């Protein structure tokens, strides 16, 4: 099998991400109405008697249920019947996760009718919908009322530094009497969901999972360690109620719990958990385990498996889809019943009898459908402009920029020069991460060749001589850095995963080594743990301008940290920690600032006391929609790439000059024609193979 190298995989990944990132630059119109349908509009109107993934709550008089269905919220008598639509006049907005207030007068729910999935409150008849807290960044889910009805708790999701495909989950407190909103429980190195206040208002039960990580094979693991915890709102202490049974990566162990729900008297806890020894079969496919509804007596600790199978809990789903691990369910006001959805129906569980009754309903679904957005992306043979160049390196005099795009190195005279290809390099190799020598006369760079591996090479910046090897053995190299005396080159190295059919990110450990040139043994300087390669860049060693020490980003069990060590090797010290996963951090020349990349943007913060934590929420965001590869000029200006533009930001970093790179490269396309004789063709419409045919590809 032919394997792509780490360099090619990275290049392809960023090319695919480019259109998405560019789209993020767009700003919505101030008068944009999210509820208004767009384009070619059509109406749908039909009646259903079943639904999927319906979250349910019960009114305080016990006479009716409220539930969500196809982006709307309905009310139906507790014994069944015709469902009444409550979220009228919402246009194309979606509405879900209804929760009735303690006095029964209000219903909290989630809606995106203000542009983001925020918490809303409406009267019990659906009138007067009002947003509780407008938050355009965070997405909310699972609202829960405090016993006095003055506060709503909700899970809040925010894209984290790994990107939009993963989210950080916190639990927030939203006041209904004051415009106050903020976190109660932070999802740092964990995820917290499903807030459930105790009847006395002193505690909060919730669902916790460990944050998703990347396994050694380079794939995302799903979140682990699902369980139920109790948080004391007075002492701020948290304890396990239903601890997780940690499974091996092979999934041979099991059985996670979540979605807690306290009985009205606070004596019983209902929660969902995977059921040991109960596989689920559907259309010939065996799912490892069922999900069951358990009830625990909090005084005695005894618990009962009340209902199984339930709708399967999504404990093993990808993090990007987490908005609720299991459909919402509810106790009746007298604590004698539990209402839930399963198998497409609403159901009631009688706690004393142990029986389940189906609640029939009919709901009329009327929705206006906007035209689906189908961007047209023309594929031409014209030259194109790469949107995600990488690895910028500024000359010591600040006049020329070197960078990598489409696997080649380019030089651009700032600010308006036309990029030119770096001469005298092997076109059969991929060239990465350029670095200028202290005198600006040479460029060091990393290479990769599918057959032989990679090297560190150097070449004269003026292109008057061919590039020469700096490393003796082929291996995995990235992000070279010249020592200040120009005698050595420091680089990031891997353990050889690319030679074993994996990629650079498949290495379990990485090293920073110093190389004196061919024929000499490298000097190991530091070992660092697994790299979050999905952040868009690998650890880039730099020299602290004011101390001459080598600085780099490392990770440990507590997150990211910026460390420094003597340039010739020695024990590292922690300069700063981060409350997030940072993809690169560099001190300013005067040592007053630290610039760092987080969530695909560039931030600056005052240099803290040694070892203290930099919190992203307290830092100044410099880039507006996208930023990577922060680095400093000798004049104290902060530089970085934002798409295909190079930013120059002078203190206090409120404004940046953006210089377009202006690179256009020929598009690669096939030439000629290919004849495939005697091929068997799969007809995707008829879903069958045709007889042998000749196929001409042009």
XYZ file of C-alpha atoms in Angstrom:
698
model
C 0.000 0.000 0.000
C 1.248 3.494 -0.819
C 1.177 5.866 2.156
C 1.064 9.642 2.046
C 3.759 11.375 4.030
C 3.063 13.718 6.898
C 3.944 16.730 4.742
C 1.507 15.791 2.001
C -1.238 15.065 4.502
C -0.762 18.470 6.111
C -0.719 20.243 2.762
C -3.930 18.512 1.645
C -5.630 19.194 4.972
C -4.950 22.919 4.872
C -5.996 23.151 1.238
C -9.328 21.591 2.200
C -9.741 23.914 5.174
C -8.964 27.039 3.210
C -12.443 27.754 1.771
C -14.016 27.193 5.191
C -11.611 29.551 6.907
C -12.057 32.177 4.244
C -15.790 32.011 4.748
C -15.285 32.829 8.428
C -14.097 36.302 7.402
C -17.629 37.186 6.305
C -19.626 39.359 8.686
C -23.429 38.964 8.892
C -25.569 41.942 8.024
C -26.767 43.916 11.016
C -30.417 43.531 9.981
C -30.162 39.851 9.037
C -33.225 37.927 10.246
C -32.276 34.325 10.955
C -35.928 33.251 10.972
C -36.612 34.436 7.422
C -36.466 31.805 4.660
C -34.099 32.478 1.750
C -33.822 31.527 -1.874
C -36.368 29.211 -3.469
C -38.759 28.587 -0.579
C -41.081 25.605 -0.187
C -43.669 24.589 2.394
C -44.097 21.164 3.983
C -47.223 20.080 5.849
C -47.828 16.595 7.227
C -48.952 14.792 10.381
C -46.847 12.361 12.411
C -47.511 10.025 15.315
C -43.882 9.268 16.142
C -40.586 11.111 16.312
C -36.861 10.710 16.806
C -34.746 11.945 19.734
C -37.592 13.830 21.422
C -36.793 15.579 24.704
C -39.743 15.559 27.122
C -40.853 17.467 30.218
C -44.097 17.481 32.213
C -46.169 20.435 33.392
C -46.334 21.114 37.122
C -49.979 20.087 37.385
C -49.041 16.766 35.791
C -51.695 17.104 33.105
C -49.585 17.700 29.992
C -46.253 16.963 28.398
C -44.088 19.310 26.364
C -41.669 17.848 23.841
C -39.563 18.830 20.843
C -40.117 17.456 17.360
C -38.466 18.500 14.099
C -37.261 21.822 15.474
C -40.523 22.833 17.175
C -41.960 22.451 20.673
C -45.376 20.898 21.243
C -47.779 20.344 24.149
C -49.937 17.216 24.468
C -52.234 15.874 27.235
C -50.417 13.466 29.538
C -52.590 10.557 28.343
C -52.048 11.425 24.682
C -53.983 13.155 21.952
C -53.480 15.973 19.485
C -50.281 17.958 20.079
C -50.458 21.762 20.148
C -47.635 23.713 18.512
C -46.137 26.224 20.965
C -43.249 27.757 19.009
C -45.314 29.551 16.400
C -44.002 32.433 14.285
C -40.432 31.150 14.602
C -39.870 31.011 10.850
C -37.089 28.604 9.938
C -35.475 28.782 13.380
C -35.158 25.559 15.340
C -36.420 25.116 18.910
C -35.706 22.247 21.270
C -34.969 21.050 24.845
C -38.129 22.387 26.577
C -38.125 22.684 30.380
C -41.113 23.838 32.439
C -40.531 26.367 35.249
C -41.203 25.424 38.918
C -44.416 27.496 38.984
C -45.553 26.064 35.660
C -45.977 29.512 34.105
C -42.931 29.488 31.810
C -41.080 27.128 29.508
C -37.355 27.466 28.902
C -36.019 26.171 25.610
C -33.158 26.486 23.149
C -33.572 28.433 19.907
C -31.307 29.910 17.250
C -33.782 32.605 16.238
C -31.336 35.328 17.382
C -28.448 33.899 15.364
C -27.049 31.317 17.797
C -28.417 28.477 19.943
C -29.263 30.480 23.084
C -31.612 29.990 26.030
C -35.104 31.440 25.608
C -38.187 31.585 27.846
C -41.838 31.676 26.747
C -45.180 31.550 28.525
C -46.668 28.099 28.995
C -49.011 28.735 26.055
C -46.086 29.646 23.759
C -46.604 33.403 23.852
C -44.004 36.108 24.487
C -40.759 34.252 23.662
C -37.806 36.164 25.154
C -34.086 35.520 24.978
C -32.444 35.145 28.394
C -28.855 35.950 27.440
C -27.658 36.783 23.925
C -24.380 34.972 23.268
C -23.222 34.817 19.633
C -20.204 32.593 20.428
C -21.509 29.967 22.831
C -24.118 27.365 21.933
C -26.407 26.315 24.766
C -28.273 23.109 25.524
C -30.212 21.371 28.302
C -31.639 24.299 30.297
C -32.640 23.556 33.909
C -34.506 25.775 36.389
C -33.369 26.591 39.911
C -36.039 25.688 42.508
C -36.993 29.349 43.015
C -37.340 29.955 39.260
C -34.926 32.907 39.332
C -32.001 31.196 37.598
C -31.483 28.894 34.640
C -28.526 26.556 34.342
C -27.467 25.285 30.925
C -24.614 23.529 29.183
C -22.615 25.964 27.047
C -20.484 24.768 24.152
C -17.664 26.795 22.656
C -15.189 25.786 19.931
C -11.826 25.233 21.538
C -8.269 25.487 20.339
C -8.486 22.221 18.460
C -10.955 23.920 16.117
C -14.650 23.931 15.333
C -14.850 20.142 15.156
C -14.411 19.897 18.920
C -16.049 21.900 21.639
C -15.428 22.850 25.238
C -18.484 22.250 27.404
C -19.130 24.350 30.524
C -22.185 24.766 32.731
C -23.396 28.347 32.955
C -25.729 30.174 35.295
C -28.167 32.608 33.645
C -30.066 35.021 35.859
C -33.670 35.856 34.962
C -33.797 38.922 37.222
C -30.462 40.514 36.266
C -28.405 40.614 33.102
C -25.802 38.301 34.614
C -24.437 35.160 33.007
C -21.288 33.194 33.728
C -19.765 29.778 34.302
C -20.513 27.657 37.334
C -18.423 24.675 36.226
C -15.582 24.960 33.741
C -14.893 22.228 31.217
C -11.095 22.409 31.400
C -9.598 19.026 30.462
C -13.118 17.639 30.845
C -16.620 18.186 29.534
C -19.629 18.971 31.752
C -23.262 18.675 30.692
C -26.840 18.067 31.885
C -27.133 20.372 34.922
C -29.789 19.211 37.409
C -30.344 21.376 40.520
C -31.356 19.696 43.769
C -34.807 20.630 45.177
C -33.176 22.637 47.995
C -31.069 24.599 45.497
C -27.825 23.787 47.320
C -26.340 21.301 44.874
C -26.032 20.691 41.182
C -25.910 17.201 39.717
C -24.290 16.968 36.313
C -22.801 14.676 33.669
C -19.008 14.754 33.273
C -16.696 13.246 30.671
C -13.003 13.599 30.013
C -12.060 15.868 27.137
C -11.445 14.147 23.787
C -7.813 13.447 23.039
C -5.900 12.115 20.076
C -4.728 8.530 20.273
C -1.271 7.345 19.271
C -2.525 6.314 15.850
C -3.441 9.917 15.057
C -7.223 9.489 15.224
C -9.576 11.299 17.546
C -10.764 9.286 20.478
C -14.284 9.918 21.622
C -14.692 11.473 25.027
C -14.091 9.048 27.874
C -14.977 8.580 31.499
C -18.691 9.447 31.428
C -20.277 9.607 34.871
C -22.512 11.620 37.200
C -21.156 14.073 39.774
C -22.609 16.318 42.470
C -21.387 19.896 42.901
C -21.957 21.765 46.175
C -22.806 25.347 45.222
C -21.654 26.606 48.637
C -18.382 24.776 49.231
C -17.573 24.500 45.492
C -16.614 20.847 45.993
C -17.539 18.114 43.536
C -17.891 14.377 44.219
C -18.719 11.302 42.159
C -22.245 9.932 42.385
C -22.016 7.395 39.563
C -18.341 6.944 38.763
C -17.326 5.771 35.293
C -15.834 2.381 34.571
C -12.911 3.332 32.357
C -12.692 1.183 29.267
C -9.729 0.202 27.223
C -9.354 1.671 23.766
C -10.553 -1.657 22.348
C -13.891 -1.053 24.132
C -13.694 -4.350 26.008
C -14.681 -2.541 29.188
C -17.579 -0.419 29.588
C -20.267 1.069 31.093
C -20.731 4.800 31.177
C -23.428 6.850 32.866
C -24.935 10.290 32.291
C -28.065 12.422 31.920
C -28.956 12.680 35.642
C -32.465 13.689 36.752
C -33.447 14.118 40.438
C -36.902 13.203 41.700
C -39.026 16.133 42.989
C -38.284 15.198 46.629
C -34.560 14.798 45.940
C -34.458 11.249 47.284
C -34.050 9.381 44.026
C -31.724 9.886 41.096
C -32.593 8.671 37.631
C -29.816 8.399 35.082
C -28.980 6.496 31.899
C -26.197 3.948 31.682
C -25.010 1.279 29.320
C -26.334 -2.133 30.335
C -23.806 -4.950 30.823
C -24.393 -8.068 28.770
C -27.239 -6.619 26.710
C -26.269 -6.207 23.043
C -28.745 -4.543 20.732
C -29.504 -5.964 17.287
C -31.005 -4.006 14.414
C -31.305 -5.220 10.832
C -28.656 -7.834 11.346
C -26.205 -5.425 13.006
C -25.181 -6.041 16.618
C -24.498 -2.960 18.731
C -22.221 -3.662 21.693
C -24.617 -2.636 24.425
C -28.041 -1.269 25.222
C -28.787 1.889 27.150
C -30.940 1.559 30.260
C -32.707 3.922 32.633
C -31.591 3.367 36.222
C -33.122 4.715 39.436
C -30.977 4.991 42.564
C -32.222 5.532 46.111
C -29.818 8.208 47.351
C -30.307 7.197 50.993
C -29.615 3.462 50.697
C -27.633 3.398 47.459
C -29.846 0.658 46.032
C -30.673 1.050 42.384
C -33.016 -0.499 39.861
C -32.755 -1.004 36.139
C -36.112 0.535 35.338
C -36.294 0.540 31.533
C -34.195 -0.950 28.769
C -33.544 -0.628 25.966
C -33.795 3.126 25.770
C -32.780 5.285 22.844
C -29.024 4.532 22.676
C -26.971 7.145 24.521
C -24.373 8.788 22.328
C -21.419 8.242 24.640
C -19.326 7.071 21.705
C -20.255 9.781 19.241
C -17.790 12.329 17.885
C -17.350 15.406 20.036
C -18.519 17.762 17.302
C -22.046 16.294 17.523
C -22.465 16.584 21.280
C -25.507 18.671 22.161
C -27.186 16.073 24.380
C -26.059 12.531 25.024
C -29.595 11.252 25.543
C -33.050 12.722 24.889
C -34.349 14.690 27.848
C -36.789 12.970 30.209
C -38.671 14.041 33.348
C -40.197 12.934 36.631
C -43.882 13.530 37.237
C -44.559 16.164 39.967
C -45.542 13.427 42.446
C -42.437 11.357 41.702
C -44.478 8.282 40.779
C -43.711 8.277 37.064
C -40.991 9.036 34.553
C -41.764 10.331 31.064
C -39.369 9.692 28.195
C -39.208 8.985 24.469
C -38.166 5.648 23.033
C -38.750 3.767 19.804
C -40.338 6.814 18.182
C -43.009 7.173 20.886
C -43.649 9.070 24.116
C -43.811 6.707 27.091
C -44.605 6.666 30.826
C -42.824 4.484 33.346
C -44.757 3.668 36.529
C -42.142 3.519 39.291
C -44.089 1.325 41.730
C -45.575 -1.052 39.161
C -42.492 -1.186 36.954
C -44.604 -0.951 33.791
C -44.221 1.141 30.642
C -47.203 2.685 28.846
C -47.165 4.227 25.395
C -48.632 7.731 25.098
C -50.148 8.151 21.621
C -49.974 11.539 19.973
C -50.503 13.246 16.656
C -48.589 16.351 15.679
C -49.079 18.450 12.604
C -45.753 19.549 11.183
C -45.803 22.706 9.097
C -42.466 24.180 8.182
C -41.088 26.618 5.682
C -37.936 25.335 4.033
C -35.217 27.595 2.679
C -33.310 26.698 -0.421
C -30.312 24.567 0.469
C -27.030 26.397 0.204
C -24.990 24.748 -2.525
C -21.842 26.725 -3.192
C -20.547 26.430 -6.717
C -16.806 25.921 -6.762
C -15.486 26.205 -10.305
C -12.598 23.926 -11.198
C -10.493 25.631 -13.811
C -7.049 25.236 -15.278
C -6.143 28.811 -14.457
C -3.458 29.669 -11.887
C -4.821 29.847 -8.352
C -3.940 31.664 -5.152
C -3.134 29.365 -2.187
C -5.202 30.452 0.786
C -3.194 28.772 3.520
C 0.547 29.341 3.142
C 2.612 28.187 6.102
C 5.781 28.669 8.122
C 6.571 32.392 7.654
C 10.127 33.481 8.434
C 11.254 37.105 8.470
C 14.808 38.183 7.649
C 16.754 39.783 10.507
C 16.439 43.177 8.768
C 12.677 42.671 8.374
C 12.692 43.294 4.616
C 12.081 39.821 3.144
C 9.619 37.080 4.023
C 10.184 33.390 3.345
C 7.215 31.028 3.505
C 5.999 27.657 2.257
C 3.066 27.015 -0.067
C 2.170 23.944 -2.130
C 5.268 22.177 -0.852
C 7.712 24.841 -2.102
C 9.554 27.774 -0.555
C 8.940 31.336 -1.691
C 10.609 34.682 -1.018
C 8.719 37.968 -0.954
C 10.163 41.461 -0.598
C 7.944 43.295 1.864
C 5.502 44.839 1.617
C 4.588 44.727 -2.077
C 7.046 42.395 -3.787
C 5.957 39.486 -5.969
C 6.757 36.087 -4.409
C 9.540 34.257 -6.210
C 10.402 30.568 -5.908
C 13.462 29.805 -3.845
C 16.085 28.631 -6.360
C 18.390 25.594 -6.318
C 16.145 23.130 -4.521
C 15.210 19.609 -5.575
C 11.789 19.613 -7.218
C 11.262 15.960 -6.205
C 11.156 16.973 -2.542
C 8.679 18.814 -0.412
C 10.228 21.831 1.310
C 9.010 23.067 4.669
C 9.597 25.551 7.503
C 12.328 27.950 6.300
C 14.635 29.689 8.792
C 17.042 32.576 8.148
C 20.600 32.527 9.407
C 21.495 35.343 11.838
C 23.323 37.259 9.063
C 20.453 36.766 6.594
C 22.744 35.105 4.032
C 21.449 31.527 4.263
C 18.157 29.698 4.649
C 17.771 26.394 6.473
C 14.695 24.312 5.690
C 13.231 20.845 6.210
C 12.611 18.431 3.361
C 10.624 15.284 2.771
C 10.986 12.685 0.058
C 8.589 9.754 -0.233
C 11.394 7.299 -0.933
C 14.264 8.426 1.270
C 12.723 10.491 4.067
C 13.654 13.985 5.165
C 16.653 16.159 5.966
C 17.623 19.611 7.109
C 19.251 21.480 4.224
C 20.801 24.912 3.881
C 21.207 27.141 0.829
C 22.374 30.651 0.075
C 19.469 33.058 0.194
C 20.493 34.634 -3.121
C 20.272 31.244 -4.850
C 23.848 31.331 -6.172
C 24.685 27.819 -4.943
C 22.824 24.515 -4.653
C 21.386 23.457 -1.343
C 23.518 21.174 0.806
C 22.725 18.635 3.501
C 23.050 19.686 7.138
C 21.886 16.369 8.593
C 23.717 13.080 8.111
C 20.807 10.635 8.377
C 17.423 10.804 6.716
C 14.603 11.166 9.225
C 11.675 13.330 10.245
C 12.592 16.995 10.686
C 10.569 20.183 11.066
C 10.926 23.801 12.168
C 14.707 24.383 12.045
C 16.148 27.291 14.002
C 19.661 28.764 13.768
C 21.585 29.327 16.957
C 22.545 32.941 17.490
C 26.172 32.273 16.528
C 25.074 30.606 13.264
C 27.102 27.458 14.034
C 24.262 25.048 14.838
C 20.688 24.396 13.747
C 18.043 23.302 16.234
C 15.092 21.315 14.871
C 12.084 19.260 15.896
C 12.506 15.542 15.135
C 10.198 12.544 15.183
C 10.727 8.883 16.031
C 10.253 7.599 12.489
C 6.498 7.034 12.342
C 6.471 8.170 8.699
C 8.665 5.190 7.812
C 6.114 2.819 9.355
C 3.164 3.800 7.218
C 1.955 6.513 9.592
C 2.591 10.252 9.521
C 4.647 12.697 11.561
C 1.766 13.052 14.015
C 1.846 9.307 14.647
C 4.952 9.664 16.809
C 4.373 9.117 20.503
C 7.219 11.442 21.473
C 9.201 14.193 19.780
C 12.651 15.620 20.363
C 14.387 18.943 19.949
C 17.970 18.383 18.798
C 20.912 20.577 17.800
C 22.895 19.746 14.631
C 26.403 21.025 13.861
C 26.375 19.754 10.305
C 27.019 16.544 8.354
C 29.398 14.090 9.921
C 28.568 15.133 13.488
C 26.222 13.571 16.006
C 23.148 15.597 16.964
C 22.846 16.860 20.535
C 19.508 16.030 22.209
C 18.130 19.085 23.981
C 14.584 18.212 25.034
C 11.835 15.613 24.711
C 8.229 16.675 24.393
C 4.972 14.773 24.534
C 2.363 14.075 21.861
C 1.623 17.060 19.652
C -1.849 18.350 18.869
C -1.168 18.404 15.150
C -4.802 19.265 14.370
C -4.112 22.756 15.692
C -2.408 23.489 12.399
C 1.257 23.595 13.365
C 3.878 21.748 15.380
C 6.060 23.032 18.193
C 8.376 25.734 16.835
C 11.479 26.352 18.973
C 12.535 29.992 19.279
C 15.196 31.941 21.159
C 14.106 34.314 23.874
C 15.584 37.608 22.645
C 16.390 39.058 26.054
C 17.850 35.920 27.687
C 19.125 33.818 24.767
C 17.308 30.783 26.168
C 15.506 28.302 23.926
C 11.729 28.448 24.306
C 9.074 26.055 23.033
C 5.561 24.786 23.717
C 5.170 21.508 25.577
C 2.160 19.663 26.949
C 1.558 17.711 30.121
C -1.418 16.449 32.049
C -2.365 20.024 32.944
C -2.405 21.396 29.373
C -0.007 23.569 27.369
C 2.961 25.400 28.809
C 5.703 27.656 27.469
C 9.071 26.434 28.707
C 12.634 27.766 28.440
C 15.993 26.061 28.711
C 19.656 27.018 28.183
C 20.580 27.199 24.519
C 23.144 24.440 24.948
C 20.792 22.164 26.882
C 19.781 21.755 30.489
C 16.770 21.590 32.751
C 13.708 23.401 31.360
C 11.712 25.886 33.415
C 8.075 26.843 32.902
C 7.600 30.467 31.841
C 3.820 30.365 31.549
C 0.910 27.964 31.443
C -2.268 28.220 29.389
C -5.842 27.383 30.332
C -6.288 25.908 26.851
C -4.312 23.961 24.279
C -2.022 26.501 22.629
C -0.517 25.912 19.203
C 2.501 28.122 19.631
C 3.686 30.864 21.967
C 6.597 33.299 21.615
C 7.909 35.989 23.995
C 8.403 39.516 22.652
C 11.943 40.918 22.260
C 11.579 43.045 25.381
C 10.076 40.143 27.340
C 6.921 42.083 28.230
C 4.487 40.149 26.027
C 3.710 36.603 25.021
C 1.944 36.059 21.702
C 0.136 32.772 21.270
C -2.187 30.967 18.906
C -5.474 29.572 20.174
C -8.697 28.574 18.413
C -7.069 29.515 15.084
C -6.514 33.108 16.192
C -3.628 35.150 17.581
C -3.672 36.617 21.095
C -1.223 38.625 23.209
C -0.962 38.732 26.977
C 1.337 40.376 29.454
C 4.121 38.029 30.508
C 2.973 36.557 33.830
C 5.039 35.701 36.828
C 7.073 32.593 36.142
C 4.804 29.587 35.838
C 1.516 31.473 36.199
C -1.431 30.756 33.897
C -2.418 32.857 30.899
C -6.177 32.761 30.427
C -7.395 33.301 26.906
C -10.451 35.222 28.072
C -8.157 37.815 29.676
C -5.800 38.096 26.683
C -6.103 40.557 23.805
C -7.213 39.020 20.525
C -5.146 40.492 17.711
C -6.372 38.619 14.628
C -9.960 39.205 13.612
C -11.050 35.913 12.057
C -7.971 33.764 11.549
C -4.339 33.743 12.542
C -1.403 31.335 12.661
C 2.357 31.296 13.206
C 2.917 34.228 15.591
C 6.467 35.634 15.609
C 8.165 38.919 16.464
C 10.332 41.318 14.511
C 13.373 42.918 16.102
C 11.429 46.191 16.211
C 8.909 44.643 18.615
C 6.169 44.300 16.003
C 4.034 41.157 16.100
C 3.660 39.244 12.835
C 1.519 36.306 11.764
C -0.288 34.828 8.773
C -3.998 35.383 8.366
C -5.022 33.289 5.383
C -2.890 34.520 2.472
C -1.996 37.834 4.092
C 0.939 38.766 6.289
C 0.138 40.835 9.368
C 2.352 43.523 10.900
C 1.038 44.730 14.263
C 2.731 47.416 16.307
C 2.041 47.755 20.049
C -0.582 48.113 21.490
C -1.720 45.642 18.774
C -5.103 47.241 18.170
C -4.450 47.699 14.446
C -2.511 45.553 11.966
C -1.217 46.240 8.478
C -2.072 43.330 6.185
C 0.120 42.695 3.153
C -1.339 40.260 0.583
C 1.228 37.623 -0.294
C 0.125 37.796 -3.921
C 1.231 34.253 -4.759
C -0.353 32.553 -7.767
C 0.735 29.097 -8.872
C -0.217 26.983 -11.898
C -3.019 24.532 -11.289
C -2.159 20.858 -11.576
C -4.378 18.920 -13.940
C -4.218 15.729 -15.917
C -3.153 15.850 -19.531
C -4.054 13.558 -22.415
C -6.578 10.707 -22.226
C -6.834 7.270 -20.634
C -8.601 4.279 -22.180
C -9.731 1.519 -19.848
C -10.628 -1.572 -21.860
C -12.993 -4.263 -20.661
C -14.020 -2.437 -17.509
C -17.021 -3.399 -15.412
C -18.986 -0.282 -14.510
C -21.207 0.103 -11.460
C -24.498 1.782 -12.380
C -25.285 3.785 -9.245
C -28.914 4.307 -10.285
C -29.715 0.696 -11.140
C -27.268 -0.468 -8.455
C -25.796 -3.200 -10.573
C -22.662 -3.952 -12.536
C -22.816 -3.557 -16.303
C -21.240 -5.839 -18.837
C -17.644 -5.189 -19.753
C -17.185 -1.884 -21.532
C -14.421 0.367 -22.771
C -14.201 3.636 -20.808
C -12.424 6.718 -22.135
C -11.305 9.250 -19.513
C -10.396 12.681 -20.917
